[in-house]
GROMACS .gro file of N, CA and C in nm:
model
  471
    1MET      N    1   0.084  -0.119   0.000
    1MET     CA    2   0.000   0.000   0.000
    1MET      C    3   0.088   0.124   0.000
    2THR      N    4   0.064   0.212  -0.093
    2THR     CA    5   0.138   0.337  -0.101
    2THR      C    6   0.073   0.439  -0.009
    3ARG      N    7   0.153   0.495   0.078
    3ARG     CA    8   0.101   0.597   0.170
    3ARG      C    9   0.109   0.734   0.104
    4PRO      N   10   0.011   0.820   0.133
    4PRO     CA   11   0.018   0.955   0.076
    4PRO      C   12   0.136   1.033   0.134
    5ARG      N   13   0.196   1.115   0.049
    5ARG     CA   14   0.306   1.202   0.091
    5ARG      C   15   0.245   1.327   0.156
    6VAL      N   16   0.291   1.358   0.276
    6VAL     CA   17   0.230   1.465   0.355
    6VAL      C   18   0.326   1.583   0.366
    7LEU      N   19   0.274   1.701   0.339
    7LEU     CA   20   0.348   1.824   0.364
    7LEU      C   21   0.284   1.890   0.486
    8VAL      N   22   0.362   1.903   0.592
    8VAL     CA   23   0.315   1.971   0.712
    8VAL      C   24   0.356   2.117   0.699
    9LEU      N   25   0.257   2.205   0.696
    9LEU     CA   26   0.280   2.348   0.686
    9LEU      C   27   0.254   2.410   0.822
   10THR      N   28   0.355   2.476   0.875
   10THR     CA   29   0.343   2.538   1.006
   10THR      C   30   0.423   2.668   1.005
   11THR      N   31   0.369   2.772   1.062
   11THR     CA   32   0.441   2.900   1.059
   11THR      C   33   0.573   2.889   1.132
   12TYR      N   34   0.572   2.825   1.247
   12TYR     CA   35   0.696   2.812   1.326
   12TYR      C   36   0.719   2.666   1.359
   13TYR      N   37   0.846   2.629   1.369
   13TYR     CA   38   0.883   2.490   1.394
   13TYR      C   39   1.016   2.492   1.467
   14HIS      N   40   1.066   2.376   1.497
   14HIS     CA   41   1.192   2.361   1.569
   14HIS      C   42   1.298   2.456   1.512
   15PRO      N   43   1.369   2.531   1.590
   15PRO     CA   44   1.386   2.523   1.734
   15PRO      C   45   1.289   2.609   1.815
   16VAL      N   46   1.192   2.673   1.749
   16VAL     CA   47   1.090   2.748   1.822
   16VAL      C   48   1.003   2.646   1.897
   17LEU      N   49   0.980   2.671   2.024
   17LEU     CA   50   0.902   2.577   2.104
   17LEU      C   51   0.782   2.647   2.165
   18GLY      N   52   0.668   2.601   2.130
   18GLY     CA   53   0.541   2.648   2.184
   18GLY      C   54   0.440   2.539   2.159
   19GLY      N   55   0.316   2.564   2.187
   19GLY     CA   56   0.214   2.461   2.172
   19GLY      C   57   0.195   2.415   2.028
   20ALA      N   58   0.178   2.510   1.936
   20ALA     CA   59   0.158   2.474   1.795
   20ALA      C   60   0.282   2.408   1.737
   21GLU      N   61   0.397   2.458   1.776
   21GLU     CA   62   0.523   2.403   1.724
   21GLU      C   63   0.546   2.261   1.775
   22THR      N   64   0.515   2.239   1.900
   22THR     CA   65   0.528   2.104   1.957
   22THR      C   66   0.430   2.010   1.889
   23ASN      N   67   0.308   2.057   1.866
   23ASN     CA   68   0.207   1.976   1.797
   23ASN      C   69   0.254   1.942   1.656
   24ALA      N   70   0.309   2.040   1.584
   24ALA     CA   71   0.357   2.017   1.447
   24ALA      C   72   0.469   1.912   1.446
   25MET      N   73   0.560   1.921   1.543
   25MET     CA   74   0.669   1.824   1.548
   25MET      C   75   0.617   1.684   1.581
   26GLN      N   76   0.526   1.674   1.675
   26GLN     CA   77   0.470   1.544   1.710
   26GLN      C   78   0.395   1.484   1.591
   27LEU      N   79   0.324   1.566   1.518
   27LEU     CA   80   0.252   1.520   1.400
   27LEU      C   81   0.350   1.470   1.294
   28ALA      N   82   0.450   1.552   1.260
   28ALA     CA   83   0.546   1.515   1.156
   28ALA      C   84   0.623   1.388   1.194
   29CYS      N   85   0.671   1.383   1.317
   29CYS     CA   86   0.748   1.266   1.363
   29CYS      C   87   0.660   1.142   1.372
   30GLY      N   88   0.537   1.158   1.417
   30GLY     CA   89   0.445   1.046   1.426
   30GLY      C   90   0.412   0.989   1.289
   31LEU      N   91   0.389   1.076   1.192
   31LEU     CA   92   0.363   1.030   1.055
   31LEU      C   93   0.485   0.957   0.999
   32HIS      N   94   0.602   1.015   1.023
   32HIS     CA   95   0.726   0.954   0.975
   32HIS      C   96   0.745   0.814   1.036
   33ARG      N   97   0.725   0.801   1.165
   33ARG     CA   98   0.739   0.670   1.232
   33ARG      C   99   0.642   0.567   1.177
   34ARG      N  100   0.528   0.613   1.131
   34ARG     CA  101   0.427   0.521   1.077
   34ARG      C  102   0.445   0.495   0.928
   35GLY      N  103   0.555   0.545   0.871
   35GLY     CA  104   0.588   0.514   0.733
   35GLY      C  105   0.537   0.611   0.628
   36PHE      N  106   0.483   0.724   0.670
   36PHE     CA  107   0.439   0.823   0.573
   36PHE      C  108   0.556   0.909   0.529
   37PRO      N  109   0.573   0.932   0.399
   37PRO     CA  110   0.672   1.030   0.355
   37PRO      C  111   0.622   1.168   0.400
   38VAL      N  112   0.701   1.238   0.476
   38VAL     CA  113   0.657   1.366   0.531
   38VAL      C  114   0.768   1.469   0.519
   39GLN      N  115   0.728   1.593   0.498
   39GLN     CA  116   0.819   1.707   0.496
   39GLN      C  117   0.752   1.821   0.569
   40VAL      N  118   0.833   1.911   0.622
   40VAL     CA  119   0.781   2.028   0.693
   40VAL      C  120   0.826   2.153   0.619
   41VAL      N  121   0.732   2.244   0.599
   41VAL     CA  122   0.762   2.375   0.543
   41VAL      C  123   0.723   2.477   0.648
   42THR      N  124   0.816   2.567   0.680
   42THR     CA  125   0.795   2.661   0.789
   42THR      C  126   0.865   2.793   0.759
   43LYS      N  127   0.845   2.888   0.845
   43LYS     CA  128   0.909   3.020   0.836
   43LYS      C  129   1.046   3.015   0.901
   44ARG      N  130   1.139   3.086   0.843
   44ARG     CA  131   1.275   3.092   0.896
   44ARG      C  132   1.283   3.204   1.001
   45VAL      N  133   1.306   3.168   1.125
   45VAL     CA  134   1.306   3.268   1.232
   45VAL      C  135   1.441   3.335   1.251
   46SER      N  136   1.546   3.277   1.196
   46SER     CA  137   1.680   3.335   1.213
   46SER      C  138   1.767   3.298   1.094
   47ARG      N  139   1.851   3.390   1.052
   47ARG     CA  140   1.945   3.362   0.943
   47ARG      C  141   2.048   3.257   0.984
   48ASP      N  142   2.061   3.233   1.114
   48ASP     CA  143   2.153   3.131   1.164
   48ASP      C  144   2.102   2.989   1.137
   49LEU      N  145   1.972   2.976   1.112
   49LEU     CA  146   1.915   2.844   1.085
   49LEU      C  147   1.927   2.813   0.936
   50PRO      N  148   1.960   2.689   0.903
   50PRO     CA  149   1.972   2.654   0.761
   50PRO      C  150   1.835   2.653   0.692
   51VAL      N  151   1.835   2.681   0.564
   51VAL     CA  152   1.712   2.676   0.486
   51VAL      C  153   1.662   2.531   0.480
   52HIS      N  154   1.753   2.439   0.454
   52HIS     CA  155   1.718   2.296   0.448
   52HIS      C  156   1.782   2.227   0.567
   53ASP      N  157   1.703   2.146   0.635
   53ASP     CA  158   1.749   2.082   0.758
   53ASP      C  159   1.676   1.949   0.772
   54VAL      N  160   1.724   1.868   0.862
   54VAL     CA  161   1.656   1.744   0.898
   54VAL      C  162   1.656   1.737   1.050
   55VAL      N  163   1.538   1.723   1.109
   55VAL     CA  164   1.525   1.710   1.254
   55VAL      C  165   1.443   1.584   1.281
   56LYS      N  166   1.501   1.493   1.356
   56LYS     CA  167   1.436   1.365   1.389
   56LYS      C  168   1.393   1.292   1.262
   57ASP      N  169   1.482   1.292   1.163
   57ASP     CA  170   1.463   1.222   1.035
   57ASP      C  171   1.355   1.282   0.946
   58VAL      N  172   1.307   1.402   0.978
   58VAL     CA  173   1.205   1.469   0.898
   58VAL      C  174   1.269   1.590   0.829
   59PRO      N  175   1.262   1.596   0.695
   59PRO     CA  176   1.318   1.713   0.626
   59PRO      C  177   1.235   1.839   0.649
   60ILE      N  178   1.307   1.948   0.668
   60ILE     CA  179   1.245   2.078   0.694
   60ILE      C  180   1.297   2.178   0.592
   61THR      N  181   1.208   2.261   0.540
   61THR     CA  182   1.247   2.375   0.457
   61THR      C  183   1.197   2.500   0.527
   62ARG      N  184   1.291   2.591   0.552
   62ARG     CA  185   1.257   2.719   0.619
   62ARG      C  186   1.261   2.830   0.514
   63LEU      N  187   1.153   2.905   0.506
   63LEU     CA  188   1.136   3.005   0.403
   63LEU      C  189   1.135   3.147   0.458
   64LEU      N  190   1.142   3.242   0.367
   64LEU     CA  191   1.127   3.383   0.399
   64LEU      C  192   0.982   3.409   0.439
   65PRO      N  193   0.957   3.517   0.508
   65PRO     CA  194   1.051   3.618   0.554
   65PRO      C  195   1.117   3.576   0.685
   66VAL      N  196   1.243   3.612   0.701
   66VAL     CA  197   1.315   3.582   0.824
   66VAL      C  198   1.264   3.675   0.933
   67GLY      N  199   1.237   3.621   1.049
   67GLY     CA  200   1.191   3.704   1.160
   67GLY      C  201   1.144   3.621   1.277
   68ASP      N  202   1.145   3.684   1.393
   68ASP     CA  203   1.105   3.617   1.517
   68ASP      C  204   0.959   3.574   1.514
   69ARG      N  205   0.925   3.493   1.610
   69ARG     CA  206   0.788   3.444   1.627
   69ARG      C  207   0.700   3.560   1.675
   70THR      N  208   0.609   3.602   1.587
   70THR     CA  209   0.515   3.710   1.621
   70THR      C  210   0.381   3.678   1.557
   71GLY      N  211   0.277   3.742   1.605
   71GLY     CA  212   0.146   3.727   1.544
   71GLY      C  213   0.145   3.777   1.401
   72ALA      N  214   0.211   3.889   1.375
   72ALA     CA  215   0.216   3.944   1.239
   72ALA      C  216   0.293   3.851   1.145
   73GLY      N  217   0.392   3.781   1.199
   73GLY     CA  218   0.470   3.688   1.118
   73GLY      C  219   0.386   3.579   1.056
   74LYS      N  220   0.279   3.541   1.126
   74LYS     CA  221   0.188   3.439   1.073
   74LYS      C  222   0.125   3.486   0.942
   75TRP      N  223   0.093   3.614   0.935
   75TRP     CA  224   0.030   3.669   0.815
   75TRP      C  225   0.134   3.705   0.710
   76GLN      N  226   0.250   3.750   0.751
   76GLN     CA  227   0.356   3.784   0.656
   76GLN      C  228   0.406   3.661   0.580
   77PHE      N  229   0.393   3.545   0.643
   77PHE     CA  230   0.438   3.420   0.582
   77PHE      C  231   0.341   3.368   0.476
   78LEU      N  232   0.217   3.416   0.476
   78LEU     CA  233   0.113   3.365   0.388
   78LEU      C  234   0.155   3.358   0.241
   79PRO      N  235   0.202   3.466   0.177
   79PRO     CA  236   0.235   3.454   0.034
   79PRO      C  237   0.353   3.360   0.007
   80PHE      N  238   0.447   3.353   0.100
   80PHE     CA  239   0.562   3.263   0.084
   80PHE      C  240   0.517   3.118   0.098
   81ALA      N  241   0.426   3.093   0.190
   81ALA     CA  242   0.372   2.958   0.209
   81ALA      C  243   0.295   2.915   0.085
   82PHE      N  244   0.210   3.002   0.033
   82PHE     CA  245   0.132   2.970  -0.087
   82PHE      C  246   0.223   2.938  -0.204
   83SER      N  247   0.322   3.022  -0.226
   83SER     CA  248   0.418   3.000  -0.334
   83SER      C  249   0.491   2.867  -0.318
   84ALA      N  250   0.531   2.835  -0.195
   84ALA     CA  251   0.602   2.709  -0.169
   84ALA      C  252   0.513   2.589  -0.196
   85LEU      N  253   0.386   2.598  -0.160
   85LEU     CA  254   0.294   2.488  -0.185
   85LEU      C  255   0.279   2.462  -0.335
   86LEU      N  256   0.271   2.568  -0.413
   86LEU     CA  257   0.261   2.552  -0.558
   86LEU      C  258   0.391   2.496  -0.616
   87ALA      N  259   0.503   2.550  -0.571
   87ALA     CA  260   0.633   2.506  -0.624
   87ALA      C  261   0.664   2.360  -0.591
   88ARG      N  262   0.616   2.311  -0.478
   88ARG     CA  263   0.646   2.175  -0.433
   88ARG      C  264   0.535   2.075  -0.466
   89ARG      N  265   0.441   2.114  -0.548
   89ARG     CA  266   0.322   2.031  -0.571
   89ARG      C  267   0.352   1.888  -0.615
   90ALA      N  268   0.466   1.863  -0.677
   90ALA     CA  269   0.500   1.727  -0.720
   90ALA      C  270   0.552   1.641  -0.606
   91SER      N  271   0.575   1.702  -0.488
   91SER     CA  272   0.638   1.628  -0.378
   91SER      C  273   0.543   1.588  -0.265
   92TYR      N  274   0.412   1.620  -0.279
   92TYR     CA  275   0.318   1.584  -0.172
   92TYR      C  276   0.180   1.556  -0.230
   93ASP      N  277   0.102   1.481  -0.152
   93ASP     CA  278  -0.035   1.447  -0.189
   93ASP      C  279  -0.138   1.514  -0.099
   94VAL      N  280  -0.097   1.545   0.024
   94VAL     CA  281  -0.186   1.600   0.126
   94VAL      C  282  -0.115   1.715   0.196
   95ILE      N  283  -0.189   1.821   0.225
   95ILE     CA  284  -0.135   1.932   0.304
   95ILE      C  285  -0.197   1.923   0.443
   96CYS      N  286  -0.113   1.924   0.544
   96CYS     CA  287  -0.162   1.932   0.682
   96CYS      C  288  -0.111   2.063   0.738
   97CYS      N  289  -0.203   2.154   0.764
   97CYS     CA  290  -0.169   2.289   0.809
   97CYS      C  291  -0.193   2.300   0.959
   98VAL      N  292  -0.086   2.328   1.032
   98VAL     CA  293  -0.094   2.343   1.177
   98VAL      C  294  -0.111   2.491   1.207
   99ASP      N  295  -0.229   2.527   1.252
   99ASP     CA  296  -0.274   2.662   1.282
   99ASP      C  297  -0.344   2.716   1.157
  100TYR      N  298  -0.431   2.807   1.178
  100TYR     CA  299  -0.509   2.859   1.067
  100TYR      C  300  -0.462   2.998   1.025
  101ARG      N  301  -0.421   3.076   1.120
  101ARG     CA  302  -0.394   3.218   1.094
  101ARG      C  303  -0.286   3.236   0.987
  102GLY      N  304  -0.324   3.298   0.878
  102GLY     CA  305  -0.233   3.325   0.768
  102GLY      C  306  -0.213   3.203   0.680
  103ILE      N  307  -0.139   3.108   0.729
  103ILE     CA  308  -0.102   2.993   0.645
  103ILE      C  309  -0.221   2.905   0.611
  104GLY      N  310  -0.324   2.906   0.692
  104GLY     CA  311  -0.443   2.828   0.661
  104GLY      C  312  -0.506   2.873   0.530
  105ILE      N  313  -0.507   3.003   0.509
  105ILE     CA  314  -0.560   3.057   0.384
  105ILE      C  315  -0.474   3.009   0.268
  106ALA      N  316  -0.343   3.012   0.285
  106ALA     CA  317  -0.252   2.964   0.180
  106ALA      C  318  -0.276   2.817   0.152
  107ALA      N  319  -0.289   2.737   0.257
  107ALA     CA  320  -0.308   2.592   0.240
  107ALA      C  321  -0.441   2.562   0.169
  108ILE      N  322  -0.548   2.627   0.213
  108ILE     CA  323  -0.679   2.602   0.153
  108ILE      C  324  -0.681   2.646   0.007
  109ALA      N  325  -0.625   2.763  -0.021
  109ALA     CA  326  -0.622   2.813  -0.160
  109ALA      C  327  -0.539   2.721  -0.249
  110ALA      N  328  -0.421   2.682  -0.203
  110ALA     CA  329  -0.336   2.592  -0.283
  110ALA      C  330  -0.401   2.455  -0.300
  111GLY      N  331  -0.459   2.404  -0.193
  111GLY     CA  332  -0.526   2.275  -0.201
  111GLY      C  333  -0.640   2.276  -0.302
  112ARG      N  334  -0.714   2.383  -0.301
  112ARG     CA  335  -0.827   2.395  -0.395
  112ARG      C  336  -0.776   2.405  -0.538
  113LEU      N  337  -0.675   2.489  -0.558
  113LEU     CA  338  -0.617   2.508  -0.691
  113LEU      C  339  -0.556   2.379  -0.745
  114LEU      N  340  -0.486   2.305  -0.659
  114LEU     CA  341  -0.418   2.182  -0.699
  114LEU      C  342  -0.504   2.057  -0.682
  115ARG      N  343  -0.623   2.075  -0.627
  115ARG     CA  344  -0.715   1.963  -0.600
  115ARG      C  345  -0.651   1.859  -0.509
  116ARG      N  346  -0.595   1.911  -0.398
  116ARG     CA  347  -0.534   1.825  -0.297
  116ARG      C  348  -0.611   1.839  -0.166
  117PRO      N  349  -0.621   1.730  -0.091
  117PRO     CA  350  -0.685   1.741   0.040
  117PRO      C  351  -0.603   1.827   0.135
  118VAL      N  352  -0.673   1.903   0.217
  118VAL     CA  353  -0.610   1.990   0.316
  118VAL      C  354  -0.671   1.962   0.452
  119LEU      N  355  -0.587   1.936   0.549
  119LEU     CA  356  -0.631   1.921   0.688
  119LEU      C  357  -0.581   2.043   0.762
  120VAL      N  358  -0.671   2.112   0.830
  120VAL     CA  359  -0.634   2.232   0.903
  120VAL      C  360  -0.660   2.209   1.051
  121GLN      N  361  -0.558   2.233   1.132
  121GLN     CA  362  -0.572   2.223   1.278
  121GLN      C  363  -0.571   2.363   1.336
  122ALA      N  364  -0.680   2.401   1.401
  122ALA     CA  365  -0.683   2.529   1.470
  122ALA      C  366  -0.610   2.512   1.602
  123GLU      N  367  -0.516   2.598   1.630
  123GLU     CA  368  -0.437   2.586   1.751
  123GLU      C  369  -0.480   2.684   1.860
  124THR      N  370  -0.579   2.765   1.829
  124THR     CA  371  -0.629   2.862   1.926
  124THR      C  372  -0.781   2.852   1.929
  125ILE      N  373  -0.837   2.848   2.046
  125ILE     CA  374  -0.982   2.840   2.060
  125ILE      C  375  -1.047   2.957   1.987
  126GLY      N  376  -1.146   2.927   1.907
  126GLY     CA  377  -1.220   3.032   1.838
  126GLY      C  378  -1.165   3.073   1.704
  127VAL      N  379  -1.045   3.025   1.667
  127VAL     CA  380  -0.986   3.067   1.540
  127VAL      C  381  -1.076   3.028   1.424
  128LEU      N  382  -1.122   2.906   1.420
  128LEU     CA  383  -1.204   2.862   1.308
  128LEU      C  384  -1.347   2.915   1.314
  129SER      N  385  -1.390   2.963   1.428
  129SER     CA  386  -1.525   3.019   1.435
  129SER      C  387  -1.525   3.166   1.396
  130CYS      N  388  -1.411   3.229   1.393
  130CYS     CA  389  -1.396   3.372   1.365
  130CYS      C  390  -1.460   3.457   1.474
  131SER      N  391  -1.489   3.397   1.588
  131SER     CA  392  -1.565   3.466   1.692
  131SER      C  393  -1.494   3.589   1.748
  132GLY      N  394  -1.363   3.588   1.751
  132GLY     CA  395  -1.292   3.701   1.807
  132GLY      C  396  -1.250   3.806   1.705
  133TRP      N  397  -1.278   3.783   1.580
  133TRP     CA  398  -1.231   3.871   1.474
  133TRP      C  399  -1.294   4.010   1.479
  134ASN      N  400  -1.425   4.017   1.499
  134ASN     CA  401  -1.494   4.145   1.485
  134ASN      C  402  -1.444   4.251   1.581
  135LEU      N  403  -1.427   4.217   1.708
  135LEU     CA  404  -1.378   4.315   1.805
  135LEU      C  405  -1.235   4.357   1.773
  136THR      N  406  -1.152   4.262   1.736
  136THR     CA  407  -1.013   4.293   1.703
  136THR      C  408  -1.005   4.384   1.582
  137LEU      N  409  -1.080   4.351   1.478
  137LEU     CA  410  -1.079   4.433   1.356
  137LEU      C  411  -1.133   4.573   1.384
  138ALA      N  412  -1.244   4.582   1.457
  138ALA     CA  413  -1.302   4.713   1.489
  138ALA      C  414  -1.204   4.798   1.568
  139ALA      N  415  -1.130   4.735   1.661
  139ALA     CA  416  -1.032   4.808   1.742
  139ALA      C  417  -0.919   4.863   1.654
  140LYS      N  418  -0.894   4.798   1.540
  140LYS     CA  419  -0.788   4.844   1.449
  140LYS      C  420  -0.843   4.935   1.339
  141GLY      N  421  -0.971   4.970   1.350
  141GLY     CA  422  -1.030   5.061   1.253
  141GLY      C  423  -1.078   4.994   1.125
  142VAL      N  424  -1.091   4.862   1.126
  142VAL     CA  425  -1.139   4.789   1.009
  142VAL      C  426  -1.285   4.752   1.030
  143ASN      N  427  -1.367   4.781   0.931
  143ASN     CA  428  -1.510   4.748   0.940
  143ASN      C  429  -1.525   4.596   0.935
  144PRO      N  430  -1.571   4.533   1.045
  144PRO     CA  431  -1.584   4.388   1.047
  144PRO      C  432  -1.692   4.334   0.953
  145ASN      N  433  -1.774   4.423   0.898
  145ASN     CA  434  -1.878   4.381   0.805
  145ASN      C  435  -1.842   4.410   0.659
  146SER      N  436  -1.717   4.447   0.635
  146SER     CA  437  -1.676   4.480   0.498
  146SER      C  438  -1.664   4.354   0.412
  147ARG      N  439  -1.663   4.374   0.282
  147ARG     CA  440  -1.649   4.261   0.188
  147ARG      C  441  -1.512   4.195   0.203
  148LEU      N  442  -1.410   4.273   0.232
  148LEU     CA  443  -1.276   4.218   0.250
  148LEU      C  444  -1.272   4.122   0.369
  149VAL      N  445  -1.334   4.160   0.478
  149VAL     CA  446  -1.339   4.074   0.596
  149VAL      C  447  -1.422   3.949   0.566
  150ALA      N  448  -1.532   3.965   0.495
  150ALA     CA  449  -1.613   3.849   0.457
  150ALA      C  450  -1.532   3.753   0.371
  151LEU      N  451  -1.452   3.808   0.281
  151LEU     CA  452  -1.366   3.725   0.196
  151LEU      C  453  -1.261   3.652   0.280
  152ALA      N  454  -1.203   3.719   0.378
  152ALA     CA  455  -1.103   3.656   0.465
  152ALA      C  456  -1.166   3.545   0.550
  153LYS      N  457  -1.291   3.562   0.590
  153LYS     CA  458  -1.358   3.462   0.672
  153LYS      C  459  -1.410   3.344   0.590
  154TRP      N  460  -1.428   3.363   0.460
  154TRP     CA  461  -1.488   3.261   0.376
  154TRP      C  462  -1.415   3.125   0.384
  155PRO      N  463  -1.281   3.119   0.368
  155PRO     CA  464  -1.217   2.987   0.372
  155PRO      C  465  -1.236   2.917   0.507
  156VAL      N  466  -1.248   2.993   0.613
  156VAL     CA  467  -1.264   2.935   0.744
  156VAL      C  468  -1.397   2.862   0.754
  157ARG      N  469  -1.496   2.924   0.697
  157ARG     CA  470  -1.631   2.868   0.708
  157ARG      C  471  -1.656   2.766   0.601
   0.00000   0.00000   0.00000
C-alpha cells in the first residue's frame, strides 16, 4: 500500500518551542514513524538556521521572511507559504496545516487550486469560528462587516 506524501505546513517549527510548534513536530514525527513520507515547510526565524534541515529524520524547509515568532509573522508568511505549496506540488499528496492564521488561507487556496486534500488544525480556541475577529478588527479601525473581511472569513467557514 502506497502511503500519501504529507506536507506539514506550520508557521513556526523547531527550534521554536510552543504549543503549535510542539504539535507540528509530534505530528510530523508520528507520521514519519508510521511510514508516511513527510516534509515540513515553515518560516525561517533566524538567518543562523539553515534553509534545508533534517530534525528527527524529517526534512524541513525554512522560508522567507526571516523574523522572530510574532502574530504578524503568521500573516507575513502567507504569500511565501502559498508560493512554496505551488512550487512543491509534485512532492506531496496531502497538506496538513498546523494553525489557521495566515497559512491556513494559503493551504486552503493551494489545495483547492491543486485539487489536494487539506487538513487544518486550529491551535487557538475560536480561530475557526472567527468569533474574536470582529472586536479585534473594529479596534484596528477595520469594518468587520466589509467585503474584504467576509472574503477573509470565507475559507474558514
